[in-house]
Amino acid sequence: MPSRRTLRRPVALTAVAACAALAGGLLSVQSASAAGTRIHDIQGRTRISPLAGKQVGDVPGTVTAIRAFGSSRGFWVQDPHPDDDPATSEAVFVFTGKETPKVAVGDAVTFSGTVSEYYPGGKDAGGQSVTEITGATWQVTASDQPLPAPVKLNASSIPAAYAPDAGGGSIESRTLRPTKYALDRLESLEGMRVSVTGAPVVGPTNTHNELWVTATPGHNRTARGGTLYGSYADPNGGRIKVQSLIPPAQAPAPPELRTPEGRPFPVANVGDRLNGTTAGPLDYDNFGGYTLQATELGTLAVHTPAPEVTRKQAADELAVATYNVENLAPDNPQTKFDRLAKGLVHNLAAPDVVALEEVQDDSGATDDGTVTAGTTLKKLTDAIKAAGGPAYEWRAIDPQNDQDGGQPGGNIRVAFLFNPQRVAFTDVKGGDATTPVKVVDDHGRAGLSASPGRIAPTDAAWKSSRKPLVGEFALRGKPDRRVFVIANHFNSKGGDQGLDSRFQPPARTSETQRTAQAKLVNAFVKELLAKDPKADVVVAGDLNDYQFSPALKTLTSGGVLTDQVTKLPAAERYSYVYQGNSQVLDHLLTSKALTRADYDVVHINAEYADQTSDHDPQVLRIKP
């Protein structure tokens, strides 16, 4: 599932004035109604400032942090003399656009400007707003002032309940209840100095120099040190994103541990820990929600669990795997092909059948009408053979150009790899991009009108989405025990509101299409079983949804399929890490006849900063 990221705000927005202009005689703008205003008056007791759209003047506070890079520069000001209301934040961000503010941490200032509510990613995205000051002017009144002590984020300060239930409506106008809900607690600290101590890393460092920690390490812990997302009811409110505000000169670091601007930042994996204190103002953005903008970073303690290695299948077992190879294209570095090959050969023990997702066409993301993927698949199978693996063959159906979603021009599709020394593929001509595969009678048993074939490819459920691919296999030596494998890549979660949305519970609009897709696959499996109740069927792939989701409930309805991930201990049920939540997106499901199934999620990617794909592969060993 690709990252959804939006620039903080249009570059054209800039500060109207800086303190240099003040020295030239600019007057502070102040509304009569806002005279004597303090920061907690600006923030108010809800998510929206009671002074939004109004001008305030000569508001006092201490500069606690500065963002001196990017197109969203500015500084945080916190009142050292707070009120006694836990619902009101005592800090605010003063936005200066692309201009670096001429202030220093520890400056006592009085500022003036317009109170604004900024929605990262746009208001329509559903996220929360950041209360800030725009068009700002300020006056430094003293220097080297002590900073307010950070509020400690931990299991005692963050409530277990996540957010109030507004029936899908906005919670913006509701009075904050920081002792009741985690989202309210974090909102009540917007802009204020906060800290975490000895924080476990639950989301690895990404290419944007961000990582996720948890302030509640005992909550929903996975077997390898992450935080498990196991139900809609518990999004894990202790997750906090961490970025760095530390200037390069303040804490030099090796090049590999620096951001593009030179700021130090650790390369961390799930299971590692930031020892000591990590502290800074609490910000909010549209990719990850509440963010600790670190002016002090804890020391990275490496406790990364080793990549997993699954066992090899026995001679009488058929090993079926699923692997999302993340936009694999011929122009990818050879190292990606080599690492995927090593994962398949070493970590997955060379499965007999592999359902691949996100295989791009032979021109990659170039939108030139190419739909074939033979070059992509040959490059991968050559790398597998070079890594000591089998000489895999492949089967796939080329999609229509630009009809299956994914990266524009990439024409991603699902495909089968199989080891011809271990399994036979039953080729039945007739499968193409638009012809639906049918279940046929084959001497009293279930058969396919085309192998490989696509399930209902012209149905509206598959609009701008990958179509499922079904193929018939048989383990060598057991030609009478045919196994039907259905490779899938359901539509993504793009467009859904975030867990931290101002609408609670957040809307999951993409769920409708996945549920419709699941219904079609479920119906096809039922057709197979109607012809042969003992048919061996494996449904595999990146279904882009959770084991507890409506889509998976639809896919398994009628008891025709068992989702194998539900057979694992709860702490091991994940194949993907998103914003600090370890969750299930990839699945292997089996029909009732496959009672002897040994299933394993092989954790080699999702928990690591240096990952070959953003998904962990899975393998299922069955005895047809």
Coordinates of C-alpha atoms in Angstrom, one line a residue:
M1 CA 0.0 0.0 0.0
P2 CA 1.8 3.2 -1.1
S3 CA 2.3 6.1 1.2
R4 CA -0.3 8.9 0.9
R5 CA 1.6 12.2 1.5
T6 CA 0.8 15.8 0.8
L7 CA 2.9 18.9 1.1
R8 CA 2.2 20.8 4.3
R9 CA 0.8 23.8 2.5
P10 CA 1.2 25.7 -0.8
V11 CA 4.6 27.3 -1.1
A12 CA 3.0 30.6 -2.0
L13 CA 2.0 31.2 1.7
T14 CA 4.7 33.2 3.4
A15 CA 5.1 35.3 6.5
V16 CA 4.0 38.8 6.2
A17 CA 6.7 40.3 8.5
A18 CA 9.6 39.4 10.7
C19 CA 11.2 40.9 13.7
A20 CA 13.5 42.9 11.4
A21 CA 10.5 44.7 10.1
L22 CA 9.4 45.4 13.6
A23 CA 12.6 47.1 14.3
G24 CA 11.7 49.4 11.4
G25 CA 8.6 50.5 13.1
L26 CA 5.8 48.1 12.1
L27 CA 3.0 48.3 14.5
S28 CA 1.5 45.1 16.1
V29 CA -2.1 44.4 14.9
Q30 CA -4.5 43.7 17.7
S31 CA -8.2 43.4 18.0
A32 CA -9.9 45.0 20.9
S33 CA -11.7 41.8 21.8
A34 CA -8.3 39.9 22.0
A35 CA -6.5 42.4 24.2
G36 CA -4.6 40.6 27.0
T37 CA -5.0 37.3 25.2
R38 CA -2.9 34.3 26.4
I39 CA -2.1 31.2 24.3
H40 CA -4.6 29.0 26.2
D41 CA -7.3 31.6 25.1
I42 CA -6.2 31.0 21.5
Q43 CA -6.3 27.3 21.8
G44 CA -9.5 27.0 23.7
R45 CA -11.2 23.8 24.9
T46 CA -12.0 22.3 21.5
R47 CA -10.0 21.4 18.4
I48 CA -11.0 24.8 16.8
S49 CA -9.8 28.0 18.3
P50 CA -12.6 30.3 19.6
L51 CA -10.5 33.1 18.1
A52 CA -10.1 31.5 14.6
G53 CA -10.0 34.2 11.9
K54 CA -9.4 37.0 14.5
Q55 CA -6.3 39.0 15.1
V56 CA -4.5 38.8 18.4
G57 CA -1.8 41.1 19.8
D58 CA 1.1 41.1 22.2
V59 CA 0.6 37.4 23.3
P60 CA 3.4 36.4 25.6
G61 CA 5.4 33.2 25.6
T62 CA 8.8 31.5 25.3
V63 CA 10.2 30.1 22.0
T64 CA 10.7 26.4 22.5
A65 CA 11.6 25.2 19.0
I66 CA 12.3 26.4 15.5
R67 CA 11.6 24.8 12.1
A68 CA 14.3 26.4 9.9
F69 CA 13.9 24.3 6.8
G70 CA 11.3 23.4 4.2
S71 CA 8.3 25.5 3.1
S72 CA 6.6 25.4 6.5
R73 CA 9.1 27.3 8.6
G74 CA 8.2 28.9 11.9
F75 CA 8.6 28.5 15.6
W76 CA 6.7 27.2 18.6
V77 CA 5.8 29.5 21.5
Q78 CA 4.7 28.2 24.9
D79 CA 3.3 30.1 27.8
P80 CA 5.4 29.5 31.0
H81 CA 2.4 30.4 33.1
P82 CA -0.3 27.9 32.2
D83 CA -3.9 27.9 33.4
D84 CA -5.4 25.1 35.4
D85 CA -7.5 23.7 32.6
P86 CA -6.1 20.4 31.2
A87 CA -8.2 20.8 28.0
T88 CA -6.4 24.0 26.8
S89 CA -3.0 23.8 25.2
E90 CA -0.4 26.3 26.3
A91 CA 1.5 26.5 23.0
V92 CA 1.0 27.5 19.4
F93 CA 2.9 27.4 16.1
V94 CA 3.9 30.8 14.6
F95 CA 4.0 30.2 10.8
T96 CA 6.6 32.1 8.7
G97 CA 6.3 30.2 5.4
K98 CA 9.6 30.0 3.5
E99 CA 11.3 32.6 5.7
T100 CA 13.5 31.4 8.5
P101 CA 12.3 33.2 11.7
K102 CA 14.9 35.4 13.4
V103 CA 14.3 34.1 16.9
A104 CA 16.3 31.7 19.2
V105 CA 15.1 28.9 21.5
G106 CA 14.7 30.5 24.9
D107 CA 13.6 33.9 23.7
A108 CA 10.7 35.5 25.5
V109 CA 8.5 37.0 22.9
T110 CA 5.2 38.8 22.4
F111 CA 3.6 38.0 19.1
S112 CA 0.7 39.3 17.1
G113 CA -1.1 38.0 14.1
T114 CA -4.1 36.1 12.8
V115 CA -5.4 32.9 14.4
S116 CA -5.7 30.3 11.7
E117 CA -6.8 26.7 11.5
Y118 CA -4.6 24.8 9.0
Y119 CA -5.6 21.3 7.7
P120 CA -2.6 19.3 6.6
G121 CA -3.5 17.6 3.3
G122 CA -6.6 19.8 2.9
K123 CA -9.8 20.0 4.8
D124 CA -11.5 17.4 2.6
A125 CA -8.9 14.7 3.6
G126 CA -10.7 14.5 7.0
G127 CA -7.7 15.1 9.2
Q128 CA -7.5 17.4 12.2
S129 CA -6.4 21.0 12.1
V130 CA -3.4 22.8 13.5
T131 CA -4.1 26.1 15.3
E132 CA -1.4 28.5 14.3
I133 CA -0.6 32.2 13.9
T134 CA -0.2 33.6 10.4
G135 CA 0.8 37.0 9.2
A136 CA 2.9 37.2 12.4
T137 CA 5.0 39.9 13.9
W138 CA 6.8 39.5 17.2
Q139 CA 9.1 41.3 19.6
V140 CA 11.9 39.6 21.6
T141 CA 11.7 40.8 25.2
A142 CA 14.4 38.6 26.8
S143 CA 16.8 35.8 25.9
D144 CA 18.0 32.5 27.5
Q145 CA 14.7 31.9 29.3
P146 CA 14.1 28.4 30.8
L147 CA 11.9 26.2 28.8
P148 CA 8.7 24.7 30.2
A149 CA 9.2 21.1 31.4
P150 CA 7.9 18.6 28.8
V151 CA 4.8 16.7 29.5
K152 CA 5.6 13.0 29.8
L153 CA 3.8 10.8 27.4
N154 CA 3.3 7.3 28.9
A155 CA 0.7 4.8 29.9
S156 CA -0.4 7.0 32.8
S157 CA -0.9 10.1 30.8
I158 CA -2.5 8.6 27.6
P159 CA -6.0 7.1 28.1
A160 CA -6.7 3.6 26.7
A161 CA -9.8 4.8 24.9
Y162 CA -8.9 6.3 21.5
A163 CA -11.6 8.8 20.5
P164 CA -15.2 9.8 21.2
D165 CA -17.7 8.1 18.9
A166 CA -19.5 10.7 16.9
G167 CA -21.3 8.3 14.6
G168 CA -18.9 9.3 11.8
G169 CA -19.4 13.0 12.4
S170 CA -16.9 15.6 13.3
I171 CA -15.6 15.8 16.9
E172 CA -14.1 19.3 16.3
S173 CA -16.7 21.2 18.3
R174 CA -16.7 18.8 21.3
T175 CA -15.0 19.9 24.5
L176 CA -11.7 18.0 24.9
R177 CA -11.7 15.2 27.5
P178 CA -8.0 14.6 27.8
T179 CA -8.4 12.1 30.7
K180 CA -10.9 10.1 28.7
Y181 CA -9.6 9.8 25.1
A182 CA -6.1 9.5 23.7
L183 CA -6.9 11.8 20.7
D184 CA -8.2 14.4 23.1
R185 CA -5.2 14.1 25.3
L186 CA -2.8 14.7 22.4
E187 CA -4.9 17.6 21.0
S188 CA -4.8 19.2 24.4
L189 CA -1.0 19.2 24.1
E190 CA -0.8 20.6 20.6
G191 CA 2.4 22.6 20.2
M192 CA 3.5 22.0 23.8
R193 CA 6.8 20.4 24.8
V194 CA 6.3 16.6 25.3
S195 CA 8.7 13.7 25.9
V196 CA 8.9 10.0 25.7
T197 CA 11.5 8.0 27.7
G198 CA 13.0 4.6 26.7
A199 CA 10.5 4.5 23.8
P200 CA 10.2 1.3 21.7
V201 CA 10.3 1.8 18.0
V202 CA 7.2 0.4 16.4
G203 CA 7.5 1.8 12.9
P204 CA 10.9 1.8 11.1
T205 CA 12.7 4.9 9.8
N206 CA 11.3 5.7 6.4
T207 CA 12.6 7.6 3.4
H208 CA 11.2 10.9 4.8
N209 CA 13.2 10.5 8.0
E210 CA 10.4 9.6 10.3
L211 CA 9.9 6.8 12.7
W212 CA 7.1 5.7 15.1
V213 CA 7.5 5.0 18.8
T214 CA 4.9 4.0 21.4
A215 CA 4.5 5.7 24.7
T216 CA 2.5 2.7 25.9
P217 CA 4.9 -0.2 25.3
G218 CA 2.8 -2.8 27.2
H219 CA -0.2 -2.3 25.0
N220 CA -0.9 -4.8 22.2
R221 CA 2.8 -5.8 21.8
T222 CA 3.7 -8.1 18.9
A223 CA 6.0 -11.1 19.3
R224 CA 8.8 -9.0 17.7
G225 CA 8.4 -5.7 19.6
G226 CA 5.8 -3.8 17.5
T227 CA 2.3 -2.7 18.2
L228 CA -0.5 -4.9 16.9
Y229 CA -3.5 -3.4 15.2
G230 CA -6.1 -6.1 16.0
S231 CA -9.5 -4.3 15.8
Y232 CA -11.2 -1.1 14.7
A233 CA -12.0 -0.4 18.3
D234 CA -8.4 0.0 19.3
P235 CA -6.1 2.0 17.0
N236 CA -3.3 2.2 19.6
G237 CA -3.3 5.7 20.9
G238 CA 0.2 5.5 22.3
R239 CA 1.8 5.6 18.8
I240 CA 3.7 8.9 18.2
K241 CA 5.6 9.8 15.1
V242 CA 9.1 11.3 15.6
Q243 CA 10.9 13.8 13.4
S244 CA 14.0 15.8 14.0
L245 CA 14.4 19.6 14.4
I246 CA 18.0 19.3 15.7
P247 CA 20.4 21.5 13.7
P248 CA 23.3 19.7 12.0
A249 CA 25.9 21.6 14.0
Q250 CA 24.3 20.7 17.3
A251 CA 24.7 17.0 16.9
P252 CA 27.0 15.8 14.1
A253 CA 26.2 12.4 12.6
P254 CA 27.5 10.1 9.9
P255 CA 26.1 10.8 6.5
E256 CA 23.8 7.7 6.6
L257 CA 22.3 9.0 9.9
R258 CA 21.4 12.5 8.5
T259 CA 18.4 14.0 6.8
P260 CA 18.9 15.8 3.5
E261 CA 19.2 19.0 5.5
G262 CA 22.0 17.4 7.6
R263 CA 19.9 17.0 10.8
P264 CA 20.8 13.8 12.7
F265 CA 18.2 11.0 12.6
P266 CA 18.6 7.4 13.6
V267 CA 18.0 4.5 11.2
A268 CA 15.8 2.3 13.4
N269 CA 13.9 -0.9 13.0
V270 CA 10.9 -2.3 14.9
G271 CA 12.2 -3.8 18.1
D272 CA 14.8 -1.1 18.6
R273 CA 14.5 1.6 21.3
L274 CA 15.2 5.2 21.8
N275 CA 16.9 5.2 25.2
G276 CA 16.9 8.2 27.4
T277 CA 14.6 11.1 26.6
T278 CA 13.2 12.2 23.2
A279 CA 11.5 15.6 23.6
G280 CA 10.1 18.5 21.6
P281 CA 6.9 20.2 20.6
L282 CA 3.9 18.1 19.6
D283 CA 2.9 18.8 16.0
Y284 CA 0.3 17.2 13.7
D285 CA 0.4 16.3 10.0
N286 CA -1.6 14.4 7.4
F287 CA 0.8 11.4 7.3
G288 CA 0.9 9.9 10.8
G289 CA -1.0 12.3 12.9
Y290 CA 0.5 13.6 16.1
T291 CA 4.3 14.1 15.7
L292 CA 7.0 14.8 18.2
Q293 CA 9.3 17.3 16.6
A294 CA 12.4 16.3 18.4
T295 CA 14.8 19.0 19.7
E296 CA 16.3 16.2 21.8
L297 CA 16.7 12.7 20.5
G298 CA 17.2 9.6 22.6
T299 CA 20.1 7.2 21.9
L300 CA 19.3 4.4 19.6
A301 CA 19.6 1.0 21.2
V302 CA 19.5 -1.7 18.6
H303 CA 17.4 -4.8 19.4
T304 CA 16.3 -5.6 15.9
P305 CA 15.0 -9.1 15.6
A306 CA 16.7 -11.2 12.8
P307 CA 14.8 -11.7 9.6
E308 CA 12.8 -15.0 9.8
V309 CA 13.6 -18.2 7.8
T310 CA 10.8 -20.7 7.3
R311 CA 11.2 -24.4 7.1
K312 CA 11.4 -26.3 3.8
Q313 CA 8.3 -28.1 2.6
A314 CA 8.3 -31.9 2.9
A315 CA 8.2 -34.1 -0.2
D316 CA 4.5 -34.6 0.1
E317 CA 3.7 -31.0 0.9
L318 CA 2.8 -28.3 -1.6
A319 CA 4.2 -24.9 -0.5
V320 CA 2.2 -21.9 -1.8
A321 CA 3.5 -18.4 -1.0
T322 CA 2.3 -14.8 -1.6
Y323 CA 4.6 -11.9 -2.0
N324 CA 3.9 -8.3 -2.9
V325 CA 7.1 -7.2 -4.6
E326 CA 6.2 -3.5 -4.6
N327 CA 6.2 -2.1 -8.1
L328 CA 8.8 -4.5 -9.5
A329 CA 10.0 -3.2 -12.9
P330 CA 13.0 -4.0 -15.1
D331 CA 14.6 -0.6 -14.4
N332 CA 14.7 -1.3 -10.6
P333 CA 18.2 -1.8 -9.3
Q334 CA 19.6 -5.3 -9.7
T335 CA 20.0 -5.3 -6.0
K336 CA 16.3 -5.4 -5.5
F337 CA 15.9 -8.4 -7.8
D338 CA 18.8 -10.1 -5.9
R339 CA 17.3 -9.4 -2.5
L340 CA 13.9 -10.6 -3.6
A341 CA 15.5 -13.8 -4.9
K342 CA 17.4 -14.3 -1.7
G343 CA 14.2 -13.9 0.2
L344 CA 12.4 -16.5 -1.9
V345 CA 15.2 -19.0 -1.9
H346 CA 16.6 -18.6 1.6
N347 CA 13.9 -17.1 3.8
L348 CA 10.9 -18.8 2.1
A349 CA 12.7 -22.0 1.3
A350 CA 11.8 -21.9 -2.4
P351 CA 8.1 -22.4 -2.4
D352 CA 6.5 -24.5 -5.1
V353 CA 4.0 -21.8 -6.1
V354 CA 4.3 -18.1 -5.6
A355 CA 1.5 -15.6 -6.1
L356 CA 3.2 -12.3 -6.9
E357 CA 1.6 -8.9 -6.6
E358 CA 2.7 -5.6 -8.1
V359 CA 4.6 -6.9 -11.1
Q360 CA 4.9 -4.0 -13.5
D361 CA 5.1 -4.1 -17.3
D362 CA 8.3 -4.2 -19.2
S363 CA 8.7 -0.4 -19.4
G364 CA 7.9 0.1 -15.7
A365 CA 6.2 3.4 -14.9
T366 CA 6.7 4.8 -18.4
D367 CA 3.2 5.2 -19.8
D368 CA 3.9 4.1 -23.3
G369 CA 1.2 1.5 -23.9
T370 CA 3.4 -1.5 -23.0
V371 CA 1.5 -4.2 -21.1
T372 CA 3.8 -7.3 -21.3
A373 CA 5.8 -8.2 -18.3
G374 CA 8.1 -11.0 -19.6
T375 CA 11.2 -8.9 -19.1
T376 CA 10.3 -8.2 -15.5
L377 CA 9.5 -11.8 -14.7
K378 CA 12.6 -13.1 -16.5
K379 CA 14.8 -10.8 -14.6
L380 CA 13.3 -12.0 -11.3
T381 CA 13.5 -15.7 -12.2
D382 CA 17.1 -15.4 -13.4
A383 CA 18.0 -13.8 -10.1
I384 CA 16.3 -16.6 -8.3
K385 CA 18.3 -19.2 -10.2
A386 CA 21.5 -17.3 -9.6
A387 CA 20.7 -17.3 -5.9
G388 CA 20.6 -21.1 -6.0
G389 CA 16.8 -21.5 -6.4
P390 CA 14.8 -23.5 -8.9
A391 CA 14.3 -22.6 -12.5
Y392 CA 10.8 -21.1 -11.9
E393 CA 8.4 -20.8 -14.8
W394 CA 5.6 -18.2 -14.7
R395 CA 2.0 -17.7 -15.8
A396 CA 0.2 -14.3 -16.0
I397 CA -2.3 -12.5 -18.2
D398 CA -1.4 -9.0 -19.5
P399 CA -3.9 -6.4 -18.4
Q400 CA -5.5 -3.8 -20.6
N401 CA -3.4 -0.6 -20.7
D402 CA -3.9 1.7 -17.7
Q403 CA -7.0 -0.2 -16.4
D404 CA -5.7 -1.9 -13.3
G405 CA -4.7 1.0 -11.1
G406 CA -1.4 1.2 -9.3
Q407 CA 1.5 3.5 -10.3
P408 CA 0.4 5.3 -13.5
G409 CA 1.9 3.6 -16.5
G410 CA 3.1 0.6 -14.5
N411 CA 0.2 -1.8 -15.4
I412 CA 0.8 -3.9 -12.3
R413 CA -0.7 -7.3 -12.2
V414 CA -0.6 -10.6 -10.3
A415 CA 1.4 -13.5 -11.6
F416 CA 2.3 -17.1 -10.7
L417 CA 5.8 -18.5 -10.3
F418 CA 6.1 -22.2 -10.0
N419 CA 8.8 -24.8 -9.8
P420 CA 8.2 -27.3 -12.6
Q421 CA 10.4 -29.9 -10.9
R422 CA 7.8 -30.0 -8.0
V423 CA 4.5 -29.0 -9.6
A424 CA 2.7 -29.2 -12.9
F425 CA 0.6 -26.3 -14.2
T426 CA -2.5 -27.2 -16.2
D427 CA -2.5 -24.9 -19.2
V428 CA -6.0 -24.3 -20.7
K429 CA -6.0 -21.8 -23.5
G430 CA -8.6 -19.0 -23.6
G431 CA -7.6 -16.6 -20.8
D432 CA -7.1 -13.0 -21.6
A433 CA -7.6 -9.5 -20.1
T434 CA -11.4 -9.4 -20.5
T435 CA -12.6 -13.0 -20.8
P436 CA -14.0 -14.4 -17.5
V437 CA -12.8 -17.8 -16.4
K438 CA -15.6 -20.2 -15.8
V439 CA -15.9 -23.4 -13.6
V440 CA -16.5 -26.3 -15.9
D441 CA -17.2 -30.0 -15.5
D442 CA -14.1 -32.1 -16.0
H443 CA -15.2 -35.8 -15.9
G444 CA -17.2 -35.2 -12.8
R445 CA -14.7 -32.9 -11.2
A446 CA -14.2 -29.1 -11.1
G447 CA -12.1 -27.7 -13.9
L448 CA -11.4 -24.3 -15.5
S449 CA -12.4 -22.9 -18.8
A450 CA -9.0 -21.2 -19.0
S451 CA -5.9 -21.7 -16.9
P452 CA -4.6 -19.1 -16.1
G453 CA -7.8 -17.1 -16.2
R454 CA -9.2 -13.9 -14.7
I455 CA -12.3 -13.9 -12.5
A456 CA -15.1 -11.6 -13.8
P457 CA -12.5 -9.1 -15.2
T458 CA -15.1 -6.7 -16.6
D459 CA -17.2 -6.5 -13.5
A460 CA -17.4 -2.9 -12.0
A461 CA -15.8 -4.3 -8.8
W462 CA -12.5 -4.4 -10.5
K463 CA -12.5 -0.9 -11.9
S464 CA -9.0 0.6 -11.7
S465 CA -8.0 -2.5 -9.7
R466 CA -6.1 -5.7 -10.3
K467 CA -8.1 -8.7 -11.5
P468 CA -7.7 -12.1 -9.7
L469 CA -5.8 -14.8 -11.6
V470 CA -6.8 -18.4 -11.1
G471 CA -4.7 -21.4 -12.1
E472 CA -4.7 -25.2 -11.8
F473 CA -1.7 -26.9 -10.3
A474 CA -0.8 -30.5 -9.2
L475 CA 2.0 -31.8 -7.1
R476 CA 4.3 -34.0 -9.1
G477 CA 3.4 -37.6 -8.3
K478 CA -0.1 -36.7 -7.4
P479 CA -1.7 -35.6 -10.8
D480 CA -5.2 -36.5 -9.5
R481 CA -4.9 -34.0 -6.7
R482 CA -5.4 -30.8 -8.5
V483 CA -5.1 -27.5 -6.5
F484 CA -6.8 -24.3 -7.6
V485 CA -4.8 -21.2 -6.6
I486 CA -6.4 -17.8 -6.9
A487 CA -3.9 -14.8 -6.8
N488 CA -5.4 -11.5 -5.7
H489 CA -4.5 -7.9 -5.2
F490 CA -7.6 -6.0 -4.0
N491 CA -7.9 -2.3 -4.3
S492 CA -5.9 -0.1 -1.9
K493 CA -7.1 2.0 1.0
G494 CA -6.5 5.3 -0.8
G495 CA -9.1 7.9 0.1
D496 CA -9.9 6.5 3.5
Q497 CA -9.9 8.8 6.4
G498 CA -7.0 8.3 8.8
L499 CA -7.4 6.7 12.2
D500 CA -6.7 10.2 13.7
S501 CA -9.4 11.8 11.6
R502 CA -11.6 14.5 13.1
F503 CA -14.4 12.3 11.9
Q504 CA -14.9 9.4 14.3
P505 CA -15.1 6.7 13.6
P506 CA -13.3 7.5 10.3
A507 CA -14.9 6.7 7.0
R508 CA -13.4 3.7 5.2
T509 CA -14.8 4.4 1.7
S510 CA -12.4 2.0 -0.1
E511 CA -13.9 -0.8 1.9
T512 CA -17.0 -0.9 -0.4
Q513 CA -15.0 -1.9 -3.5
R514 CA -12.9 -4.5 -1.6
T515 CA -16.1 -6.1 -0.2
A516 CA -17.6 -6.3 -3.7
Q517 CA -14.3 -7.9 -4.9
A518 CA -14.4 -10.4 -2.1
K519 CA -18.0 -11.3 -3.0
L520 CA -16.9 -12.2 -6.6
V521 CA -14.0 -14.4 -5.4
N522 CA -16.2 -16.0 -2.8
A523 CA -18.8 -16.8 -5.4
F524 CA -16.1 -18.3 -7.7
V525 CA -14.9 -20.6 -4.9
K526 CA -18.4 -21.7 -4.2
E527 CA -18.8 -22.6 -7.9
L528 CA -15.7 -24.8 -7.6
L529 CA -17.0 -26.4 -4.5
A530 CA -20.4 -27.0 -6.1
K531 CA -18.7 -29.1 -8.8
D532 CA -16.5 -30.8 -6.2
P533 CA -17.1 -30.3 -2.5
K534 CA -13.6 -31.7 -1.8
A535 CA -11.8 -29.3 -4.2
D536 CA -8.5 -28.0 -2.9
V537 CA -8.6 -24.2 -3.2
V538 CA -6.0 -21.7 -2.0
V539 CA -6.9 -17.9 -2.2
A540 CA -3.7 -15.9 -1.9
G541 CA -2.5 -12.3 -2.1
D542 CA -2.5 -8.8 -0.9
L543 CA -6.1 -8.2 0.0
N544 CA -5.4 -4.7 1.4
D545 CA -7.6 -5.4 4.4
Y546 CA -7.7 -6.8 7.9
Q547 CA -8.7 -10.3 9.1
F548 CA -11.6 -8.6 10.9
S549 CA -12.8 -6.4 8.0
P550 CA -16.1 -6.7 6.1
A551 CA -14.1 -7.7 3.0
L552 CA -12.6 -10.8 4.7
K553 CA -15.9 -11.7 6.3
T554 CA -17.4 -11.6 2.9
L555 CA -14.6 -13.6 1.4
T556 CA -15.0 -16.4 4.0
S557 CA -18.8 -16.3 4.2
G558 CA -20.6 -19.6 4.1
G559 CA -17.6 -21.3 5.6
V560 CA -16.0 -22.0 2.2
L561 CA -12.6 -20.5 3.2
T562 CA -10.5 -20.4 6.3
D563 CA -8.2 -17.3 6.7
Q564 CA -5.0 -19.0 8.0
V565 CA -3.8 -15.8 9.7
T566 CA -6.5 -16.3 12.3
K567 CA -4.9 -19.6 13.3
L568 CA -1.7 -17.8 14.5
P569 CA -1.2 -16.5 18.0
A570 CA -2.6 -13.0 18.1
A571 CA 0.9 -11.4 18.6
E572 CA 2.0 -12.9 15.3
R573 CA -0.9 -11.7 13.1
Y574 CA 0.7 -9.0 10.9
S575 CA 2.4 -8.7 7.5
Y576 CA 2.7 -4.9 7.2
V577 CA 3.6 -2.0 9.4
Y578 CA 1.8 1.3 8.8
Q579 CA 2.3 4.4 10.9
G580 CA 3.4 2.2 13.8
N581 CA 0.6 -0.3 13.6
S582 CA 1.6 -3.9 12.7
Q583 CA -1.4 -5.2 10.8
V584 CA -2.6 -7.9 8.4
L585 CA -3.0 -7.0 4.7
D586 CA -1.8 -10.2 3.0
H587 CA -3.6 -13.5 3.4
L588 CA -3.6 -17.1 2.5
L589 CA -7.0 -18.8 2.7
T590 CA -7.9 -22.5 2.2
S591 CA -11.0 -24.5 1.4
K592 CA -12.4 -27.0 3.9
A593 CA -10.7 -30.0 2.2
L594 CA -7.2 -28.6 3.2
T595 CA -7.3 -29.6 6.8
R596 CA -3.5 -30.3 7.0
A597 CA -2.2 -26.7 6.6
D598 CA 1.0 -25.3 8.1
Y599 CA 1.1 -21.5 7.7
D600 CA 3.8 -18.9 8.4
V601 CA 4.2 -15.1 7.9
V602 CA 7.9 -14.7 7.2
H603 CA 9.0 -11.3 8.7
I604 CA 11.8 -10.0 6.4
N605 CA 10.6 -6.6 5.3
A606 CA 7.9 -4.6 7.0
E607 CA 9.7 -4.1 10.3
Y608 CA 13.0 -2.9 8.7
A609 CA 14.1 0.5 7.5
D610 CA 16.1 -1.2 4.8
Q611 CA 13.3 -3.3 3.1
T612 CA 13.1 -5.0 -0.2
S613 CA 9.3 -4.6 -0.2
D614 CA 6.9 -3.0 2.3
H615 CA 5.1 -6.3 2.7
D616 CA 6.2 -9.5 4.4
P617 CA 5.7 -12.6 2.4
Q618 CA 3.7 -15.6 3.6
V619 CA 3.9 -19.3 2.9
L620 CA 1.4 -22.2 3.3
R621 CA 2.3 -25.8 3.3
I622 CA -0.5 -28.2 2.5
K623 CA -1.0 -31.9 1.7
P624 CA -3.3 -32.1 -1.3

